[in-house]
Amino acid sequence: MKNLKNTSCMKKIILPLLLLLFGFSAAIAQEAETDKPIDKPVRSPFASDVLIDNQTGVVPVKGTFEWLIQHRFGTMDNGIKDVFGLYTPGANIRMGFNYSLLDNLVVSYGLTMKNMYSDFAVKYALLEQTRENTIPVAVTLYGNMAIDGRNEKVFGVDYNFTNRFSYFGQVIVGRKFNDWLSLQATGSFAHYNSVAADMNHDVFGVGINGRINFSPQSSVLFQCDIPLKIQSISEQLDWDVAKPNFGIGYEVSTSTHAFQIFVTSSNGILPQDNYMYNQFDLTNGFSDLMLGFTITRLWNF
Amino acid sequence: MKSSNVMMLASIVAGVFLLMSFVIPQEQKKPSPWTVPADYVKKANPYNKQAADLEQVGKMLWAKHCKSCHGNNGQGDGPKARQLDTDPGNFTTGEFQTQPDGSLYYKSFVGRDEMPNYEKKIPDEEDRWALVLYMRSMGK
């Protein structure tokens, strides 16, 4: 019953918000048609469409097919004994496939080892930052739905297929400040249809991430995602919110590839898992940090 | 492991190294002449006056899209150049630099054979001409 109530509440808030944003985007597009000369979008604010665990505002050009391999190794607490987690059990892997239907719309499917999540996602670049600051920031919407693929026994006695579903929505506001610095702020919402009795179904979060570009192909990446503890939306009187997710890494990119290697304090890969379940705590040091990498390959059709 | 087996293994390894020493590196073939459509040959770079501003953009694009084959300075000595069947050429030579801008544009973005099409990867006209400007700077 509570689930139904939450879902209808979500619809009431999210639908008008989306309509408003789409309307705003159409109005901007009309203005752009009449004003000349055209203020073009800034050049590559980010080198790829992912940034460690987050999405960037970048959407590859229409007709681009992308294959991603995302990997999180085990924790680094054993040091050199298992080469800082590279050879320890507990790794998580996601294989993803993206296809750009439009220059500003990409759809994707991915399969993650943790919980055998199958996720279906849409990313829409609502506004692109322009060179002359006609539009000072890029605004991107990202949403996904994931299906937990584990055995149904995991979901308890009142099993229903929809118990497997989880959702994630994010608004990303980004700005390329100059050729070496791009930053993004995110506002996120995650919902799980089925959670343990002492947890909430919903969580809001905020985040900041960015890129410091120090050569034409190389950059430093960083991210910080913080789940928020909000009593007014909680179903519990006392509960522990998931731990914040920090990450720092290095990215090198070419025409068809991006390679990121990083240290993070979360291994969920899927954003809703990170915001809802992350228990790795940066303050514990090596025991809660792990190495990871992302490789992308692009094909243009 | 028996000593005869060790000897056998050592002989096989030695034999393989001996055979490998007879492998002659394959020569890269010289590219056949390009046929550049007249429309492209006539194309002039509309951004010539902004050369100073766009050269840095061209340099960034070069590093991302071209450097791996054509090398840092266009001398055809990038890390992937030796895997190509065709010699990628030397862009610092007079022979290369005397070509019209339009020809460079066609060869760079329309491409043929091992030189891939870059029209989708570099969709913006200004960016493409910035790369042509950067290639021009290699002859200086």
Coordinates of C-alpha atoms in Angstrom, one line a residue:
Chain A
M1 CA 0.0 0.0 0.0
K2 CA 2.8 2.3 0.9
N3 CA 4.5 1.5 -2.4
L4 CA 1.4 2.5 -4.3
K5 CA 1.2 5.7 -2.4
N6 CA 4.8 6.5 -3.1
T7 CA 4.4 5.8 -6.8
S8 CA 1.4 8.0 -7.2
C9 CA 3.2 10.8 -5.3
M10 CA 6.2 10.4 -7.6
K11 CA 4.0 10.7 -10.7
K12 CA 2.4 13.9 -9.3
I13 CA 5.7 15.6 -8.9
I14 CA 7.8 14.2 -11.7
L15 CA 5.4 14.5 -14.6
P16 CA 4.7 18.2 -14.3
L17 CA 8.4 18.8 -13.7
L18 CA 9.3 16.9 -16.9
L19 CA 6.6 18.8 -18.9
L20 CA 8.0 22.1 -17.7
L21 CA 11.5 21.2 -18.6
F22 CA 10.6 20.0 -22.1
G23 CA 8.6 23.2 -22.6
F24 CA 11.5 25.3 -21.6
S25 CA 13.8 23.4 -23.9
A26 CA 11.4 24.0 -26.9
A27 CA 11.3 27.7 -26.1
I28 CA 15.1 27.9 -26.1
A29 CA 15.2 26.0 -29.4
Q30 CA 12.8 28.5 -31.0
E31 CA 14.9 31.4 -29.8
A32 CA 18.0 29.8 -31.3
E33 CA 16.3 29.5 -34.7
T34 CA 15.6 33.3 -34.9
D35 CA 18.8 34.7 -33.4
K36 CA 21.9 34.9 -35.6
P37 CA 24.8 34.1 -35.6
I38 CA 24.2 30.8 -33.8
D39 CA 25.9 30.4 -30.5
K40 CA 27.3 26.9 -30.8
P41 CA 27.7 24.4 -28.0
V42 CA 31.0 24.4 -26.1
R43 CA 33.6 21.9 -27.3
S44 CA 33.7 18.6 -25.4
P45 CA 33.1 19.5 -21.8
F46 CA 33.9 15.9 -21.0
A47 CA 35.8 13.2 -22.9
S48 CA 33.2 10.5 -22.5
D49 CA 29.6 10.0 -21.3
V50 CA 30.5 8.4 -18.0
L51 CA 32.6 9.8 -15.1
I52 CA 33.5 7.0 -12.7
D53 CA 30.0 6.1 -11.3
N54 CA 28.2 9.1 -12.7
Q55 CA 26.9 10.2 -16.1
T56 CA 28.2 13.3 -17.8
G57 CA 26.1 15.7 -20.0
V58 CA 27.8 14.3 -23.1
V59 CA 25.7 12.4 -25.6
P60 CA 27.6 10.8 -28.5
V61 CA 26.4 11.9 -31.9
K62 CA 23.3 10.2 -33.4
G63 CA 23.9 6.7 -34.6
T64 CA 26.8 6.0 -32.2
F65 CA 26.9 2.6 -30.6
E66 CA 29.0 2.3 -27.5
W67 CA 30.2 -0.7 -25.5
L68 CA 31.2 -0.1 -21.9
I69 CA 33.0 -2.4 -19.5
Q70 CA 32.9 -1.1 -15.9
H71 CA 34.8 -3.0 -13.2
R72 CA 35.2 -2.6 -9.5
F73 CA 37.8 -4.7 -7.8
G74 CA 37.8 -5.9 -4.1
T75 CA 38.8 -3.6 -1.3
M76 CA 42.4 -2.6 -0.8
D77 CA 42.8 -3.6 2.8
N78 CA 45.1 -6.6 2.2
G79 CA 47.7 -4.4 0.6
I80 CA 50.3 -6.0 -1.6
K81 CA 49.1 -9.5 -0.6
D82 CA 46.3 -9.4 -3.2
V83 CA 47.8 -6.4 -5.1
F84 CA 45.4 -3.9 -3.4
G85 CA 42.3 -5.8 -4.2
L86 CA 43.0 -6.7 -7.8
Y87 CA 43.2 -10.4 -7.0
T88 CA 40.6 -10.6 -4.2
P89 CA 37.1 -11.9 -4.5
G90 CA 34.2 -9.4 -4.4
A91 CA 34.6 -7.7 -7.7
N92 CA 31.7 -6.2 -9.5
I93 CA 31.3 -5.9 -13.3
R94 CA 28.8 -4.1 -15.5
M95 CA 28.7 -4.6 -19.3
G96 CA 26.7 -1.8 -21.0
F97 CA 25.6 -1.0 -24.5
N98 CA 24.5 2.5 -25.5
Y99 CA 22.9 3.7 -28.7
S100 CA 22.4 7.4 -29.6
L101 CA 18.9 7.7 -31.2
L102 CA 19.3 11.4 -31.6
D103 CA 22.2 13.9 -31.1
N104 CA 20.8 14.6 -27.6
L105 CA 19.1 11.2 -26.7
V106 CA 20.8 8.0 -25.8
V107 CA 19.3 4.7 -24.7
S108 CA 21.2 1.9 -22.9
Y109 CA 21.1 -1.5 -21.5
G110 CA 23.5 -3.0 -19.0
L111 CA 23.9 -6.1 -17.0
T112 CA 25.6 -5.9 -13.6
M113 CA 27.1 -8.8 -11.6
K114 CA 25.9 -7.5 -8.2
N115 CA 22.3 -8.7 -7.9
M116 CA 22.4 -9.5 -11.6
Y117 CA 20.7 -6.1 -12.2
S118 CA 19.5 -5.6 -15.8
D119 CA 19.1 -1.9 -16.3
F120 CA 17.4 0.1 -19.1
A121 CA 18.3 3.8 -19.2
V122 CA 17.6 7.0 -21.1
K123 CA 19.7 10.1 -21.1
Y124 CA 18.5 13.3 -22.6
A125 CA 20.6 16.4 -23.0
L126 CA 18.0 19.1 -22.4
L127 CA 20.3 22.1 -22.8
E128 CA 23.8 22.4 -24.0
Q129 CA 26.1 25.1 -22.7
T130 CA 27.0 27.5 -25.5
R131 CA 30.3 29.2 -26.3
E132 CA 29.0 32.8 -25.9
N133 CA 27.0 31.9 -22.7
T134 CA 23.6 32.3 -24.3
I135 CA 23.0 29.2 -22.3
P136 CA 25.5 29.2 -19.4
V137 CA 25.1 25.6 -18.2
A138 CA 24.3 22.2 -19.7
V139 CA 21.2 20.5 -18.2
T140 CA 20.9 16.7 -18.7
L141 CA 18.2 14.3 -17.5
Y142 CA 19.1 10.7 -16.8
G143 CA 16.7 7.9 -15.7
N144 CA 16.9 4.2 -15.5
M145 CA 14.9 1.2 -14.4
A146 CA 16.7 -1.9 -13.1
I147 CA 15.5 -5.4 -12.6
D148 CA 17.1 -7.5 -9.9
G149 CA 17.9 -10.8 -11.5
R150 CA 18.5 -13.0 -8.4
N151 CA 16.5 -16.0 -7.3
E152 CA 12.9 -15.2 -6.2
K153 CA 13.6 -16.6 -2.7
V154 CA 15.6 -13.5 -2.0
F155 CA 12.4 -11.4 -2.1
G156 CA 10.6 -13.2 0.7
V157 CA 7.2 -14.9 1.0
D158 CA 5.0 -12.4 -0.8
Y159 CA 6.9 -12.5 -4.0
N160 CA 5.8 -10.4 -6.9
F161 CA 7.8 -9.8 -10.1
T162 CA 7.6 -6.0 -9.6
N163 CA 9.5 -6.5 -6.3
R164 CA 12.6 -6.7 -8.5
F165 CA 12.2 -3.2 -9.9
S166 CA 14.2 -0.2 -8.9
Y167 CA 14.3 3.3 -10.4
F168 CA 16.8 6.1 -10.6
G169 CA 16.3 9.7 -11.8
Q170 CA 18.9 12.4 -11.9
V171 CA 19.2 16.0 -13.1
I172 CA 22.7 17.0 -14.0
V173 CA 23.7 20.7 -14.3
G174 CA 27.2 21.1 -15.7
R175 CA 29.5 23.9 -16.8
K176 CA 32.7 23.9 -18.7
F177 CA 34.6 26.8 -17.1
N178 CA 37.6 26.7 -19.3
D179 CA 39.7 24.3 -21.3
W180 CA 40.9 22.6 -18.2
L181 CA 38.0 22.6 -15.8
S182 CA 34.4 21.2 -16.1
L183 CA 32.1 20.7 -13.1
Q184 CA 28.7 19.1 -12.7
A185 CA 26.2 19.2 -9.8
T186 CA 23.6 16.5 -9.6
G187 CA 20.3 16.0 -7.8
S188 CA 19.2 12.4 -7.6
F189 CA 16.3 10.2 -6.6
A190 CA 16.3 6.5 -6.2
H191 CA 13.4 4.2 -5.5
Y192 CA 13.3 0.4 -4.7
N193 CA 10.0 -1.4 -4.9
S194 CA 11.1 -3.9 -2.3
V195 CA 13.5 -3.2 0.6
A196 CA 14.2 -4.7 4.0
A197 CA 11.7 -3.8 6.7
D198 CA 14.0 -1.4 8.4
M199 CA 14.9 0.6 5.3
N200 CA 13.2 3.3 3.2
H201 CA 12.0 2.7 -0.3
D202 CA 13.2 6.2 -1.5
V203 CA 16.3 8.2 -1.2
F204 CA 17.3 11.6 -2.5
G205 CA 20.8 12.6 -3.0
V206 CA 23.1 15.4 -4.2
G207 CA 26.5 15.2 -5.8
I208 CA 29.3 17.1 -7.4
N209 CA 31.8 15.7 -10.0
G210 CA 34.2 17.1 -12.5
R211 CA 37.2 16.9 -14.7
I212 CA 40.5 18.6 -14.7
N213 CA 42.1 18.4 -18.1
F214 CA 45.9 18.5 -18.0
S215 CA 46.8 17.5 -21.6
P216 CA 44.8 17.1 -24.8
Q217 CA 44.0 13.4 -24.0
S218 CA 44.4 13.1 -20.2
S219 CA 42.4 14.3 -17.3
V220 CA 41.9 13.9 -13.5
L221 CA 38.3 12.9 -12.6
F222 CA 36.6 13.2 -9.2
Q223 CA 33.2 12.6 -7.8
C224 CA 31.3 12.9 -4.5
D225 CA 27.7 11.6 -4.2
I226 CA 25.9 12.1 -0.9
P227 CA 22.6 10.3 -0.1
L228 CA 20.5 12.6 2.1
K229 CA 18.8 11.7 5.4
I230 CA 15.4 13.4 5.2
Q231 CA 13.0 12.6 8.0
S232 CA 9.9 14.0 6.3
I233 CA 10.0 11.4 3.5
S234 CA 11.2 8.5 5.7
E235 CA 9.1 5.5 6.6
Q236 CA 11.3 4.9 9.6
L237 CA 11.9 6.8 12.8
D238 CA 15.5 5.8 12.9
W239 CA 17.6 4.5 10.1
D240 CA 21.0 4.6 8.6
V241 CA 21.4 6.2 5.2
A242 CA 23.9 4.8 2.7
K243 CA 27.5 6.2 2.9
P244 CA 28.6 8.9 0.5
N245 CA 30.5 7.7 -2.5
F246 CA 33.8 9.4 -3.3
G247 CA 36.0 8.7 -6.2
I248 CA 39.1 10.1 -7.9
G249 CA 40.8 8.8 -11.0
Y250 CA 42.6 9.4 -14.3
E251 CA 41.1 9.3 -17.8
V252 CA 42.8 9.0 -21.2
S253 CA 40.7 9.2 -24.3
T254 CA 41.1 8.8 -28.0
S255 CA 38.8 9.0 -31.0
T256 CA 37.0 5.8 -30.3
H257 CA 38.0 4.8 -26.7
A258 CA 38.0 6.2 -23.2
F259 CA 39.9 4.5 -20.4
Q260 CA 39.3 5.6 -16.8
I261 CA 41.1 4.1 -13.8
F262 CA 40.1 5.2 -10.3
V263 CA 39.7 4.7 -6.6
T264 CA 36.2 4.7 -5.2
S265 CA 34.3 4.1 -2.0
S266 CA 31.4 2.3 -3.6
N267 CA 31.1 -0.8 -5.7
G268 CA 27.5 -0.8 -6.8
I269 CA 28.2 0.7 -10.3
L270 CA 24.4 1.2 -10.7
P271 CA 23.6 4.6 -9.2
Q272 CA 20.5 3.5 -7.3
D273 CA 22.5 0.8 -5.6
N274 CA 25.2 3.3 -4.6
Y275 CA 22.7 5.7 -3.2
M276 CA 20.6 3.1 -1.4
Y277 CA 23.0 0.4 -0.2
N278 CA 26.6 1.7 -0.2
Q279 CA 28.2 0.8 3.2
F280 CA 31.8 1.5 2.3
D281 CA 33.1 4.5 4.3
L282 CA 35.9 6.6 3.1
T283 CA 37.0 7.4 6.6
N284 CA 37.9 3.8 7.2
G285 CA 40.7 4.1 4.6
F286 CA 42.0 1.2 2.5
S287 CA 39.6 -1.3 4.0
D288 CA 36.6 0.5 2.3
L289 CA 38.3 1.7 -0.9
M290 CA 38.6 -0.1 -4.1
L291 CA 40.2 0.3 -7.5
G292 CA 38.1 0.3 -10.6
F293 CA 38.2 1.0 -14.3
T294 CA 35.9 1.8 -17.2
I295 CA 36.7 1.1 -20.8
T296 CA 34.4 2.5 -23.6
R297 CA 34.5 1.7 -27.3
L298 CA 32.5 3.8 -29.8
W299 CA 31.3 2.9 -33.3
N300 CA 29.6 5.4 -35.6
F301 CA 26.9 4.2 -38.0
Chain B
M1 CA 60.2 -33.6 -15.8
K2 CA 62.5 -36.0 -17.6
S3 CA 65.7 -34.5 -19.0
S4 CA 64.7 -35.7 -22.5
N5 CA 61.5 -33.7 -22.3
V6 CA 63.5 -30.7 -21.1
M7 CA 65.8 -31.0 -24.1
M8 CA 62.8 -31.4 -26.4
L9 CA 61.2 -28.3 -25.1
A10 CA 64.4 -26.3 -25.3
S11 CA 64.9 -27.4 -28.9
I12 CA 61.3 -26.4 -29.9
V13 CA 61.8 -22.9 -28.3
A14 CA 65.2 -22.5 -30.0
G15 CA 63.6 -23.6 -33.3
V16 CA 60.8 -21.1 -33.0
F17 CA 63.3 -18.3 -32.3
L18 CA 65.4 -19.4 -35.3
L19 CA 62.4 -19.3 -37.6
M20 CA 61.3 -15.9 -36.3
S21 CA 64.7 -14.5 -37.2
F22 CA 64.0 -15.3 -40.9
V23 CA 60.8 -13.1 -40.8
I24 CA 61.4 -10.1 -43.0
P25 CA 59.4 -7.0 -41.9
Q26 CA 56.7 -6.2 -44.5
E27 CA 57.2 -2.9 -46.4
Q28 CA 54.4 -0.4 -46.2
K29 CA 53.0 0.4 -49.6
K30 CA 53.0 3.9 -50.9
P31 CA 49.5 5.3 -51.2
S32 CA 48.0 5.4 -54.7
P33 CA 47.0 8.9 -55.9
W34 CA 43.8 10.3 -54.4
T35 CA 40.9 11.3 -56.6
V36 CA 39.6 14.4 -54.8
P37 CA 36.2 15.7 -56.3
A38 CA 36.5 19.2 -57.8
D39 CA 33.9 20.5 -55.3
Y40 CA 36.3 19.8 -52.5
V41 CA 39.5 21.0 -54.3
K42 CA 37.8 24.4 -54.7
K43 CA 36.8 24.6 -51.1
A44 CA 38.6 27.4 -49.3
N45 CA 39.1 27.5 -45.5
P46 CA 36.6 30.1 -44.3
Y47 CA 38.4 30.3 -40.9
N48 CA 41.8 31.4 -42.2
K49 CA 41.5 34.7 -40.5
Q50 CA 41.0 33.0 -37.2
A51 CA 44.0 30.8 -37.5
A52 CA 45.6 32.0 -34.3
D53 CA 42.5 31.2 -32.3
L54 CA 41.8 27.9 -33.9
E55 CA 45.2 26.4 -34.0
Q56 CA 44.9 25.3 -30.3
V57 CA 41.5 23.7 -31.1
G58 CA 43.2 21.9 -34.0
K59 CA 46.0 20.7 -31.8
M60 CA 43.5 19.2 -29.3
L61 CA 41.6 17.4 -32.0
W62 CA 44.8 16.2 -33.6
A63 CA 45.9 14.7 -30.2
K64 CA 42.5 12.9 -29.8
H65 CA 41.8 11.7 -33.4
C66 CA 45.0 11.7 -35.5
K67 CA 48.1 11.4 -33.4
S68 CA 48.0 7.7 -32.8
C69 CA 48.8 7.0 -36.5
H70 CA 50.2 10.3 -37.9
G71 CA 52.4 11.0 -34.9
N72 CA 52.9 14.1 -32.7
N73 CA 54.1 16.3 -35.5
G74 CA 52.5 14.7 -38.6
Q75 CA 55.6 12.7 -39.6
G76 CA 53.7 9.5 -39.8
D77 CA 55.4 8.0 -36.7
G78 CA 52.5 7.4 -34.3
P79 CA 52.3 4.2 -32.2
K80 CA 49.8 2.6 -34.6
A81 CA 51.5 3.7 -37.8
R82 CA 53.5 0.5 -38.2
Q83 CA 50.4 -1.6 -38.1
L84 CA 49.1 0.1 -41.3
D85 CA 49.4 -1.4 -44.7
T86 CA 49.8 2.0 -46.2
D87 CA 52.4 4.6 -45.3
P88 CA 50.6 7.4 -43.6
G89 CA 53.0 10.0 -45.1
N90 CA 54.8 13.0 -43.8
F91 CA 52.8 16.1 -43.4
T92 CA 55.8 18.4 -42.9
T93 CA 57.0 18.0 -46.5
G94 CA 56.5 20.6 -49.2
E95 CA 54.8 18.0 -51.3
F96 CA 52.0 17.6 -48.7
Q97 CA 51.8 21.3 -47.8
T98 CA 51.4 22.5 -51.5
Q99 CA 48.0 20.7 -51.7
P100 CA 44.9 23.0 -51.5
D101 CA 43.0 23.3 -48.3
G102 CA 40.0 21.5 -49.9
S103 CA 42.1 18.5 -50.7
L104 CA 43.4 18.2 -47.1
Y105 CA 39.8 18.5 -45.9
Y106 CA 38.6 15.7 -48.2
K107 CA 41.4 13.3 -47.4
S108 CA 41.1 14.0 -43.6
F109 CA 37.3 13.8 -43.2
V110 CA 35.9 11.8 -46.1
G111 CA 38.8 9.4 -46.2
R112 CA 39.2 6.1 -48.0
D113 CA 40.5 2.6 -47.2
E114 CA 42.7 2.7 -44.0
M115 CA 42.0 6.4 -43.5
P116 CA 38.6 6.3 -41.8
N117 CA 35.8 8.7 -42.4
Y118 CA 35.7 11.4 -39.6
E119 CA 32.6 13.3 -40.6
K120 CA 30.6 11.8 -37.7
K121 CA 33.4 12.0 -35.1
I122 CA 34.1 15.6 -35.9
P123 CA 30.7 16.9 -37.0
D124 CA 31.4 20.7 -36.7
E125 CA 32.7 22.4 -39.8
E126 CA 34.7 24.9 -37.7
D127 CA 36.5 22.1 -35.9
R128 CA 37.4 20.4 -39.2
W129 CA 38.9 23.5 -40.6
A130 CA 40.8 24.0 -37.3
L131 CA 42.4 20.7 -37.9
V132 CA 43.4 21.7 -41.5
L133 CA 44.9 24.9 -40.0
Y134 CA 46.8 22.8 -37.5
M135 CA 48.1 20.5 -40.3
R136 CA 49.3 23.7 -42.1
S137 CA 51.3 24.7 -39.1
M138 CA 53.3 21.5 -39.4
G139 CA 55.0 22.8 -42.6
K140 CA 56.3 25.9 -40.9

